PDB file of C-alpha atoms in Angstrom:
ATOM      1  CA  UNK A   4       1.905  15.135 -16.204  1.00 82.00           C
ATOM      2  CA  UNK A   5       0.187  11.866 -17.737  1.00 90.00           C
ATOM      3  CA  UNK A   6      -3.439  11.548 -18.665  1.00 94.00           C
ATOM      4  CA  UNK A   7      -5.147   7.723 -18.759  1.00 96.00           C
ATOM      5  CA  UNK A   8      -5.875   8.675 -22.753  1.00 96.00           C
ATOM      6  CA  UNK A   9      -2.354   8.657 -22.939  1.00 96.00           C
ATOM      7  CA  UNK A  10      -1.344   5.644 -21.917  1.00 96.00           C
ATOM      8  CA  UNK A  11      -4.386   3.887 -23.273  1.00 97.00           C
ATOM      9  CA  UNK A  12      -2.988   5.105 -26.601  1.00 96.00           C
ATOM     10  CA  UNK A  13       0.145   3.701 -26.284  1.00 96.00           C
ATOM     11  CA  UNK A  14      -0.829   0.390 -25.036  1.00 97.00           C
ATOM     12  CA  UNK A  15      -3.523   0.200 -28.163  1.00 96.00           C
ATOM     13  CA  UNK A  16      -0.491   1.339 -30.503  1.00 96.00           C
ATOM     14  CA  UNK A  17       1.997  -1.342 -28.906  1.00 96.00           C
ATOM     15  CA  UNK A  18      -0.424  -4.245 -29.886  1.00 96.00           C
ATOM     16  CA  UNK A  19      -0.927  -2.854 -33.007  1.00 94.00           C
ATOM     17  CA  UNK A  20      -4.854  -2.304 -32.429  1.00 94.00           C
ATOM     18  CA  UNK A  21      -3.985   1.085 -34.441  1.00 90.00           C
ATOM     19  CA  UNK A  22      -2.023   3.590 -35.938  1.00 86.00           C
ATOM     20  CA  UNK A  23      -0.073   6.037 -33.979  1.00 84.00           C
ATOM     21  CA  UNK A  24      -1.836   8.972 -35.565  1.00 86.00           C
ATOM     22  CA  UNK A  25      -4.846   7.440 -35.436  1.00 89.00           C
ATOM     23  CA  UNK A  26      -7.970   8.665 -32.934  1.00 92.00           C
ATOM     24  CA  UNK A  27      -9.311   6.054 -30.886  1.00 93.00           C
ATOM     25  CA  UNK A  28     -12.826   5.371 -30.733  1.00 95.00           C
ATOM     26  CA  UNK A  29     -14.402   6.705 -27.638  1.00 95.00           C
ATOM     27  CA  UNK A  30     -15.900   3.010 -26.782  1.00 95.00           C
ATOM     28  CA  UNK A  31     -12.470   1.613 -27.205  1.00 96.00           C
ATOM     29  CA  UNK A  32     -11.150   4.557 -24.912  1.00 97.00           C
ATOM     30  CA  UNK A  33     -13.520   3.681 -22.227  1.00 97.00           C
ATOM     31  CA  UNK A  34     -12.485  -0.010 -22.707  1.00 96.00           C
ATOM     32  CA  UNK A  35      -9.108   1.072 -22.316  1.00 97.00           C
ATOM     33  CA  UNK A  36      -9.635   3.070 -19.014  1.00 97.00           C
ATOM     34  CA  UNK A  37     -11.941   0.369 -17.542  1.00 97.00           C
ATOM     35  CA  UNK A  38      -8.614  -2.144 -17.734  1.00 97.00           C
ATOM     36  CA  UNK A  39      -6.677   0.333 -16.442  1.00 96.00           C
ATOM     37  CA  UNK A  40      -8.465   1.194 -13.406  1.00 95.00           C
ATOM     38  CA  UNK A  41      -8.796  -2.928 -12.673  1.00 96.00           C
ATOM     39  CA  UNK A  42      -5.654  -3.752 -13.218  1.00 95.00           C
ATOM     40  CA  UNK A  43      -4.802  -1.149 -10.675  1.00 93.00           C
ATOM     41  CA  UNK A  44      -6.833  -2.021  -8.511  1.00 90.00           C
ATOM     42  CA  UNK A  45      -4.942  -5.562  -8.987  1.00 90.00           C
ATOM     43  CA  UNK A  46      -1.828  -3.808  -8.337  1.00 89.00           C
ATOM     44  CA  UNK A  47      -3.034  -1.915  -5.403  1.00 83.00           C
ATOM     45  CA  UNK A  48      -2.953  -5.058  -3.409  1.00 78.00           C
ATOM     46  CA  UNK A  49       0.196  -6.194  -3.780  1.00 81.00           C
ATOM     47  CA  UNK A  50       2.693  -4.946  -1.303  1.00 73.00           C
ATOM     48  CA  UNK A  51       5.369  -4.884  -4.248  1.00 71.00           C
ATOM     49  CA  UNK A  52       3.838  -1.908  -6.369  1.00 78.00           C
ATOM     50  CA  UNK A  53       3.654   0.461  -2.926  1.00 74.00           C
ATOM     51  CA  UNK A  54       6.499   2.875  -4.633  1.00 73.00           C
ATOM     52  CA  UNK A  55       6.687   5.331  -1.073  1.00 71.00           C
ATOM     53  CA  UNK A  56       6.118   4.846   2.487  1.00 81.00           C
ATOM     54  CA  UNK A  57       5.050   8.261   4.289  1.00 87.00           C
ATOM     55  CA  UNK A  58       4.232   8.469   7.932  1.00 92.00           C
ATOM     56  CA  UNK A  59       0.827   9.522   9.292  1.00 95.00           C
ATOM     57  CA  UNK A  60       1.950  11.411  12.878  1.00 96.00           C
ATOM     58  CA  UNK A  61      -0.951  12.001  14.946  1.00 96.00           C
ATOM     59  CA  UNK A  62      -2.296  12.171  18.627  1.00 96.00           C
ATOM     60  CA  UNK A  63      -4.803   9.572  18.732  1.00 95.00           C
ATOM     61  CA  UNK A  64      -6.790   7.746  22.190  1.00 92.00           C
ATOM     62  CA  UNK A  65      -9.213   4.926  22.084  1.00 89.00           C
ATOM     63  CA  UNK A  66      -9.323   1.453  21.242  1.00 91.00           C
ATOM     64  CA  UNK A  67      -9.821   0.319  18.414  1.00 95.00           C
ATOM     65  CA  UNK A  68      -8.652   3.448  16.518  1.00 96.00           C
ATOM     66  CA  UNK A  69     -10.260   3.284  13.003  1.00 97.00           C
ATOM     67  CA  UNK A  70      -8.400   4.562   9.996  1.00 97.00           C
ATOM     68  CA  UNK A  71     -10.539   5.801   6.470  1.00 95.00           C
ATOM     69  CA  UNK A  72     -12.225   8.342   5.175  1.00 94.00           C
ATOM     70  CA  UNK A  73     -13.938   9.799   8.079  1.00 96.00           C
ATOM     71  CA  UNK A  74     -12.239   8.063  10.655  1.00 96.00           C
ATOM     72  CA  UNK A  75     -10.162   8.965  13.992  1.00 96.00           C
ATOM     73  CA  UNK A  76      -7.190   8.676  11.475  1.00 97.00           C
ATOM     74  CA  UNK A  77      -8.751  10.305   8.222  1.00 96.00           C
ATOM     75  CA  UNK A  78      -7.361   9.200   5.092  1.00 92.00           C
ATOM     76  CA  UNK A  79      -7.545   6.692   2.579  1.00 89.00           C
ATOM     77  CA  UNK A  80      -7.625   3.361   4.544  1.00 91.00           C
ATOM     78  CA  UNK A  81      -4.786   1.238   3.697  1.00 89.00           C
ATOM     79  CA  UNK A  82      -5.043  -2.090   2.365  1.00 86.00           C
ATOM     80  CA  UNK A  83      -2.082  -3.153   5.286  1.00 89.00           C
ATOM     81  CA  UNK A  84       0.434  -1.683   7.527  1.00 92.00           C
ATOM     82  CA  UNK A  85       4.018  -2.602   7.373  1.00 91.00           C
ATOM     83  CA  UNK A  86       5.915  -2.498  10.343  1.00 94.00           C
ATOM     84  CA  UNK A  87       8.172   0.722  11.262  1.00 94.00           C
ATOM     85  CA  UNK A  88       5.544   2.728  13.425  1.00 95.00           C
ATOM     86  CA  UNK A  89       5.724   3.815  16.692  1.00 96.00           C
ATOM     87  CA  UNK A  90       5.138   5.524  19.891  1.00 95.00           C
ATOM     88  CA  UNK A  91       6.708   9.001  20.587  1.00 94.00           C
ATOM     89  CA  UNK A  92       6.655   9.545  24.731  1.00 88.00           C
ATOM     90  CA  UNK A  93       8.745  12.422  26.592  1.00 87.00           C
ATOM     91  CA  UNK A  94      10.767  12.601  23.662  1.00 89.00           C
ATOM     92  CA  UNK A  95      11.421   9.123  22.934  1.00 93.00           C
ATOM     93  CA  UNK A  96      10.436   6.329  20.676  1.00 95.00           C
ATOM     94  CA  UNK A  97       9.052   3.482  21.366  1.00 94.00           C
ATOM     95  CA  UNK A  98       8.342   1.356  18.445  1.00 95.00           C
ATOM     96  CA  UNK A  99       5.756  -1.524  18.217  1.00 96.00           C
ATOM     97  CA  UNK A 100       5.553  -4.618  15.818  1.00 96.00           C
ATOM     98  CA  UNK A 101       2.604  -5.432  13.649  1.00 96.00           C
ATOM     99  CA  UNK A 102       0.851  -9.109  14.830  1.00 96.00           C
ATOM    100  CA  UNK A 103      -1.542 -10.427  12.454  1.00 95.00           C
ATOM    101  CA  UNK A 104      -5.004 -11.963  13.492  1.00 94.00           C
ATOM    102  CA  UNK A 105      -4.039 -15.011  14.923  1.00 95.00           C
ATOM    103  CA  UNK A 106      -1.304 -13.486  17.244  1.00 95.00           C
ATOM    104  CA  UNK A 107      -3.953 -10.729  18.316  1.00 95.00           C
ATOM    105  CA  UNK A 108      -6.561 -13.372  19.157  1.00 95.00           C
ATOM    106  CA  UNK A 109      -3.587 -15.147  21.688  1.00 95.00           C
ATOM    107  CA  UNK A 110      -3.602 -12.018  23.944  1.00 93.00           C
ATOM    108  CA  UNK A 111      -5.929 -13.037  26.481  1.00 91.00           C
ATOM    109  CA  UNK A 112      -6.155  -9.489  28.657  1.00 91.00           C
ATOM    110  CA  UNK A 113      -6.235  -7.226  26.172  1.00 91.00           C
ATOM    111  CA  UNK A 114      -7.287  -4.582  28.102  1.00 88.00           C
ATOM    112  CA  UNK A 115      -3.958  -4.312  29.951  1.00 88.00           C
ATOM    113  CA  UNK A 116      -3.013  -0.437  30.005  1.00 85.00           C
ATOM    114  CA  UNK A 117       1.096   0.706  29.894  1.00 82.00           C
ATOM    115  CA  UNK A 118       3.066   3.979  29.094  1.00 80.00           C
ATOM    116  CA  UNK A 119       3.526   2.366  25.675  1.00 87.00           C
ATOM    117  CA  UNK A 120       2.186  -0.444  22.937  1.00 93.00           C
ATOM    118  CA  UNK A 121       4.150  -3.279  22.273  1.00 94.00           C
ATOM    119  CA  UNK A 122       1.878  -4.414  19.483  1.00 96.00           C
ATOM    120  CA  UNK A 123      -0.654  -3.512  17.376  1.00 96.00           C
ATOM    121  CA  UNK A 124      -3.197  -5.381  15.113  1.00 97.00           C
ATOM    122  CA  UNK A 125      -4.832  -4.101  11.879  1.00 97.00           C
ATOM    123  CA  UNK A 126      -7.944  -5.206  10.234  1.00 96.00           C
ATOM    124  CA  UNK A 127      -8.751  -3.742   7.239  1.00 94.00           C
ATOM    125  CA  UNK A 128     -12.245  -3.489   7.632  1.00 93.00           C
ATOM    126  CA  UNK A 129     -14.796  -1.357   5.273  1.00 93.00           C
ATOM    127  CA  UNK A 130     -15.914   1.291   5.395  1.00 95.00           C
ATOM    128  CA  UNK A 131     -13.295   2.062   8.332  1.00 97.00           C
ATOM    129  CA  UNK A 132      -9.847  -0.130   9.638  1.00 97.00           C
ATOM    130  CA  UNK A 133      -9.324  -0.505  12.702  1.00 97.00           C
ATOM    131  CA  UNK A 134      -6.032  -0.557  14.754  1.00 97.00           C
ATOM    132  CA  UNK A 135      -5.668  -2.673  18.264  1.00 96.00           C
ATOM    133  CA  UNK A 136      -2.872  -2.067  20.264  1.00 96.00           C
ATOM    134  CA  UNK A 137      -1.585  -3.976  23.366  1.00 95.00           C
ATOM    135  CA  UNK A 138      -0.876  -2.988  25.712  1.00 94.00           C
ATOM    136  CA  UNK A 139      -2.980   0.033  25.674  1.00 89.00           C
ATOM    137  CA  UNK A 140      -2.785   3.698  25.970  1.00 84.00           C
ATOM    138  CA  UNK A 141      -4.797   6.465  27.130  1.00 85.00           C
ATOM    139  CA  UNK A 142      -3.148   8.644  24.574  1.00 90.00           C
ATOM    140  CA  UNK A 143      -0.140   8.351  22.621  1.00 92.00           C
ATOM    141  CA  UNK A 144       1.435  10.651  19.885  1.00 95.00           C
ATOM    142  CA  UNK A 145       1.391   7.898  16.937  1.00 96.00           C
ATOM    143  CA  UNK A 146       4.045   7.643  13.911  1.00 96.00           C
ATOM    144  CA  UNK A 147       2.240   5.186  11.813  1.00 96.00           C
ATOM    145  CA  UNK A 148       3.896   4.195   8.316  1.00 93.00           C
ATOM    146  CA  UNK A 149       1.725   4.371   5.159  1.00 91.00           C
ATOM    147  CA  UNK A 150       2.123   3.062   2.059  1.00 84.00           C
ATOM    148  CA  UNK A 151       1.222   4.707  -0.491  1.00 82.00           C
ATOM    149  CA  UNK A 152       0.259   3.154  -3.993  1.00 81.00           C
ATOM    150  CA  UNK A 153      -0.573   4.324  -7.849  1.00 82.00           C
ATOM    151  CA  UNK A 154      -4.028   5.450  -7.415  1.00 84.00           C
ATOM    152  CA  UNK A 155      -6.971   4.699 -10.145  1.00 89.00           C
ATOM    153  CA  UNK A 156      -7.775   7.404 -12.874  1.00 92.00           C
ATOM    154  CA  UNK A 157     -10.825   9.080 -12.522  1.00 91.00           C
ATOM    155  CA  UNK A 158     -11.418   9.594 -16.399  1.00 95.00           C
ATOM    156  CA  UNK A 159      -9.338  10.121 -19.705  1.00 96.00           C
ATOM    157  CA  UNK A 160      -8.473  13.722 -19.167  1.00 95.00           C
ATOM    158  CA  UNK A 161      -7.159  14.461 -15.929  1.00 92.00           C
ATOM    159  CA  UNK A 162      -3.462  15.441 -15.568  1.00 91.00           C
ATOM    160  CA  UNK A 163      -1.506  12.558 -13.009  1.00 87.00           C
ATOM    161  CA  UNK A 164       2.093  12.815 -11.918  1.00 82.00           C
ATOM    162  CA  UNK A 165       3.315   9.248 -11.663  1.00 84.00           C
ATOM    163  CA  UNK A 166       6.595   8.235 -10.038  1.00 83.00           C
ATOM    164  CA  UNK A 167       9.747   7.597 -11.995  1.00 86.00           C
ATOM    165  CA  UNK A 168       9.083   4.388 -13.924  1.00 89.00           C
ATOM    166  CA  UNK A 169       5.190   3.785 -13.736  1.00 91.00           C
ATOM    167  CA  UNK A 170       4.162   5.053 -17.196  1.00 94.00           C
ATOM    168  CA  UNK A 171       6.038   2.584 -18.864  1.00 95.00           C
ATOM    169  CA  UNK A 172       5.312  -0.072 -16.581  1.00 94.00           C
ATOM    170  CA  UNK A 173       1.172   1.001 -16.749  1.00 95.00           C
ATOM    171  CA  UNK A 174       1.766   1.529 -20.528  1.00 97.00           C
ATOM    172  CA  UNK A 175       3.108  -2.138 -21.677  1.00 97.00           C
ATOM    173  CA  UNK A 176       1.174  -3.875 -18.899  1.00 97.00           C
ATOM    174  CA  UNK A 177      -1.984  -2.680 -20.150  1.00 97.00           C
ATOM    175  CA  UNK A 178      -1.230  -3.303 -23.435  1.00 97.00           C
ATOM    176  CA  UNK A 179      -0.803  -6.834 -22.065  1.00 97.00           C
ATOM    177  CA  UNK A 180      -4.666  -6.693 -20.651  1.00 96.00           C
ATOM    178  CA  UNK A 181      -6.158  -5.379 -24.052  1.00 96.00           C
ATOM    179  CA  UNK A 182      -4.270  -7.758 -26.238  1.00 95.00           C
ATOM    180  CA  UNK A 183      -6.605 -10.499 -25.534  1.00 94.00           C
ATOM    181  CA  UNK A 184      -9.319 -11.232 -28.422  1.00 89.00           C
ATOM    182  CA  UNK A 185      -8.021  -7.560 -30.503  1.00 91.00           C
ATOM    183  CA  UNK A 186      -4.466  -9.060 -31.530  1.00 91.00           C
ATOM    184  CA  UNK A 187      -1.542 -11.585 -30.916  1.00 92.00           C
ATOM    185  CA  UNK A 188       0.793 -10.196 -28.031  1.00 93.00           C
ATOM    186  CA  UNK A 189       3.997  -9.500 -29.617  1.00 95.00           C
ATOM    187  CA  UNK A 190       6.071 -11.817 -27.122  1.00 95.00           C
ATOM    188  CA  UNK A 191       8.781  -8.803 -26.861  1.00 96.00           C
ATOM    189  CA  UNK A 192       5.482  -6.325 -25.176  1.00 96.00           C
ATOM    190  CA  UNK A 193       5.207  -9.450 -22.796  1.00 96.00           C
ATOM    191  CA  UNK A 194       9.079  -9.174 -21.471  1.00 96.00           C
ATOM    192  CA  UNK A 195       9.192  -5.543 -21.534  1.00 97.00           C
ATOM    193  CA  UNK A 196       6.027  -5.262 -19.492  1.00 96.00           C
ATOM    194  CA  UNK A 197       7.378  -7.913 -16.806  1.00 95.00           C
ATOM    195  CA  UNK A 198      10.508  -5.753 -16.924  1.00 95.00           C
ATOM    196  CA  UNK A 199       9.494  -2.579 -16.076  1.00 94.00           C
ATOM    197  CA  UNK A 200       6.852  -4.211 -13.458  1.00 93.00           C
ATOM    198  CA  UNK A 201      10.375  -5.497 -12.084  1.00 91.00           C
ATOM    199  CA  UNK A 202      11.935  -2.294 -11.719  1.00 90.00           C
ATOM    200  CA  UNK A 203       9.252  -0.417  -9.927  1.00 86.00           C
ATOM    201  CA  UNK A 204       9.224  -2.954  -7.746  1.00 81.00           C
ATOM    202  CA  UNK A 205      12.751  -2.856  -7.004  1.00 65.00           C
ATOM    203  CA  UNK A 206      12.453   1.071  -6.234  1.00 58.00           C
ATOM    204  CA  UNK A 207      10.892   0.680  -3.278  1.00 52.00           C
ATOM    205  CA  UNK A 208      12.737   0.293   0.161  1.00 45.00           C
ATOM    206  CA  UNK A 209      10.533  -1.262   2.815  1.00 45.00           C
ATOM    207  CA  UNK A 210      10.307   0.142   6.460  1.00 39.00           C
ATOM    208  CA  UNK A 211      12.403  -2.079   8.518  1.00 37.00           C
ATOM    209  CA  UNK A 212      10.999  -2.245  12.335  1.00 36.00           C
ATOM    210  CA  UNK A 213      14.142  -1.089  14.415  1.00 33.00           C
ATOM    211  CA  UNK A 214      15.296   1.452  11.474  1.00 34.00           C
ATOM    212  CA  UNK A 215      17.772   4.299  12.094  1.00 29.00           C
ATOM    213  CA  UNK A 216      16.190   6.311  14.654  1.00 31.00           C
ATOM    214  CA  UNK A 217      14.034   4.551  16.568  1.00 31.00           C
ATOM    215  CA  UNK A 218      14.586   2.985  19.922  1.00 30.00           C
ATOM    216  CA  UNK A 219      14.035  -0.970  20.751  1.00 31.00           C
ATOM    217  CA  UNK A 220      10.846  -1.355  22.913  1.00 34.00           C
ATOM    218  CA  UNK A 221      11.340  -1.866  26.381  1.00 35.00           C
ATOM    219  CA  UNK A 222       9.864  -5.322  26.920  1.00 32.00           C
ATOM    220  CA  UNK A 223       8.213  -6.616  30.451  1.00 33.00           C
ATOM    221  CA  UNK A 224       7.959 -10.421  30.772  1.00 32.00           C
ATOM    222  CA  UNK A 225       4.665 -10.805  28.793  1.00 32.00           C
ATOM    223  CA  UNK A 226       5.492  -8.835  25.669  1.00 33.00           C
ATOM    224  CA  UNK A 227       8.784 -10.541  25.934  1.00 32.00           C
ATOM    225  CA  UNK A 228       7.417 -13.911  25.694  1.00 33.00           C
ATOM    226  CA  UNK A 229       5.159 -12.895  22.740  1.00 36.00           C
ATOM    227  CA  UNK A 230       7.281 -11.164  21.018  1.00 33.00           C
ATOM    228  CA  UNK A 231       9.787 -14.436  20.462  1.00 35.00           C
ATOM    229  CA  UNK A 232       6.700 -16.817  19.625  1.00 35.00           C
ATOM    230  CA  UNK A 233       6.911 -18.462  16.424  1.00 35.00           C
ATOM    231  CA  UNK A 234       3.662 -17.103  15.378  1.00 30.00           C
ATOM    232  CA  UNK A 235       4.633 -13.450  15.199  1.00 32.00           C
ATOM    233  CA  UNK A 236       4.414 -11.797  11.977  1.00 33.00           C
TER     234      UNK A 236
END
């Protein structure tokens, strides 16, 4: 288990802002965990620091379906989808591909209603997302891939379990973000913070659409002729 005080206290300790042993002021602690939290928030959108993908399976009709905190899908609304989702139909799956806005605003008849989605659209809209698919579906038993990022701290004191890899990384990095105007970054903190970034980036796998395990959508001759466009995500 890791508290923020923690690694605030390392990263303060790494630039030399004070002694190991030393306590650290509380307005130099709140500092601390107010660079954390927005250099996570940083982090949290860039697709690189996702460190698991987890899929959200749920039966879901409408259009669009919205995703968030109080939505048809409730959870934390994603900053993007990757591809990998799909349809499950009579005990088959039927996957779709992610389009971005342009693509989604090329579909003329959007309202065109099949046994399964070829496609699907996200905008990431506040407070709710909201997912488009085409063609659509009365109802449809959805496998929809997550990713799932380091979340913020909410103070100094609660108790986090962190994936393999991210102290270190969240430890020299924000040492990094507090050097500025307290000390001279020792260049060595600089390469071991854009090493350990490295390697947490490296431990994640990204959903491939067509993985193990999920069937190739059966294309008519419209999705067909979208789907090899040159504007498809």
């Amino acid at each position: 288990m890791t508290q923020a005080l923690a690694i605030i206290n390392r990263a303060y300790d790494l630039i030399g802002y004070k002694d190991p042993d030393e306590t650290l002021s509380g307005t130099d602690a709140q500092s601390g965990l107010d660079a954390l939290n927005s250099m996570i928030d940083a982090w949290q959108g860039m697709p690189l620091y996702v460190y698991a993908t987890e899929y959200l399976v749920q039966t879901v009709s409408g259009d669009p379906i919205t995703i968030g905190t109080g939505g048809t899908l409730n959870i934390e609304r994603p900053v993007s989808i990757p591809n990998g989702g799909f349809v499950r139909s009579g005990g088959l799956d039927y996957n779709f591909s992610m389009i971005d806005r342009e693509s989604w605003a090329a579909i003329t008849l959007k309202s065109l209603n099949t046994p399964w989605p070829s496609f699907c659209y996200y905008e990431p809209a506040l407070p709710l997302g909201k997912l488009y698919f085409y063609p659509q579906m009365d109802s449809m038993e959805l496998h929809l891939p997550i990713p799932k990022r380091v979340s913020q701290f909410a103070d100094l004191t609660t108790d986090y379990t962190l994936e393999k890899g991210y102290r270190a990384a969240l430890e020299y990095s924000l040492a990094e973000e507090l050097a500025p105007g307290k000390r001279p970054l020792d260049p060595l903190i600089a390469r071991k913070a854009m090493q350990y970034r490295k390697a947490i980036q490296r431990s994640e796998i990204p959903l491939l659409n067509g993985e193990a395990g999920l069937l190739s959508t059966p294309y008519s001759g419209y999705s067909k002729a979208l789907f090899n466009s040159d504007w498809m995500t």
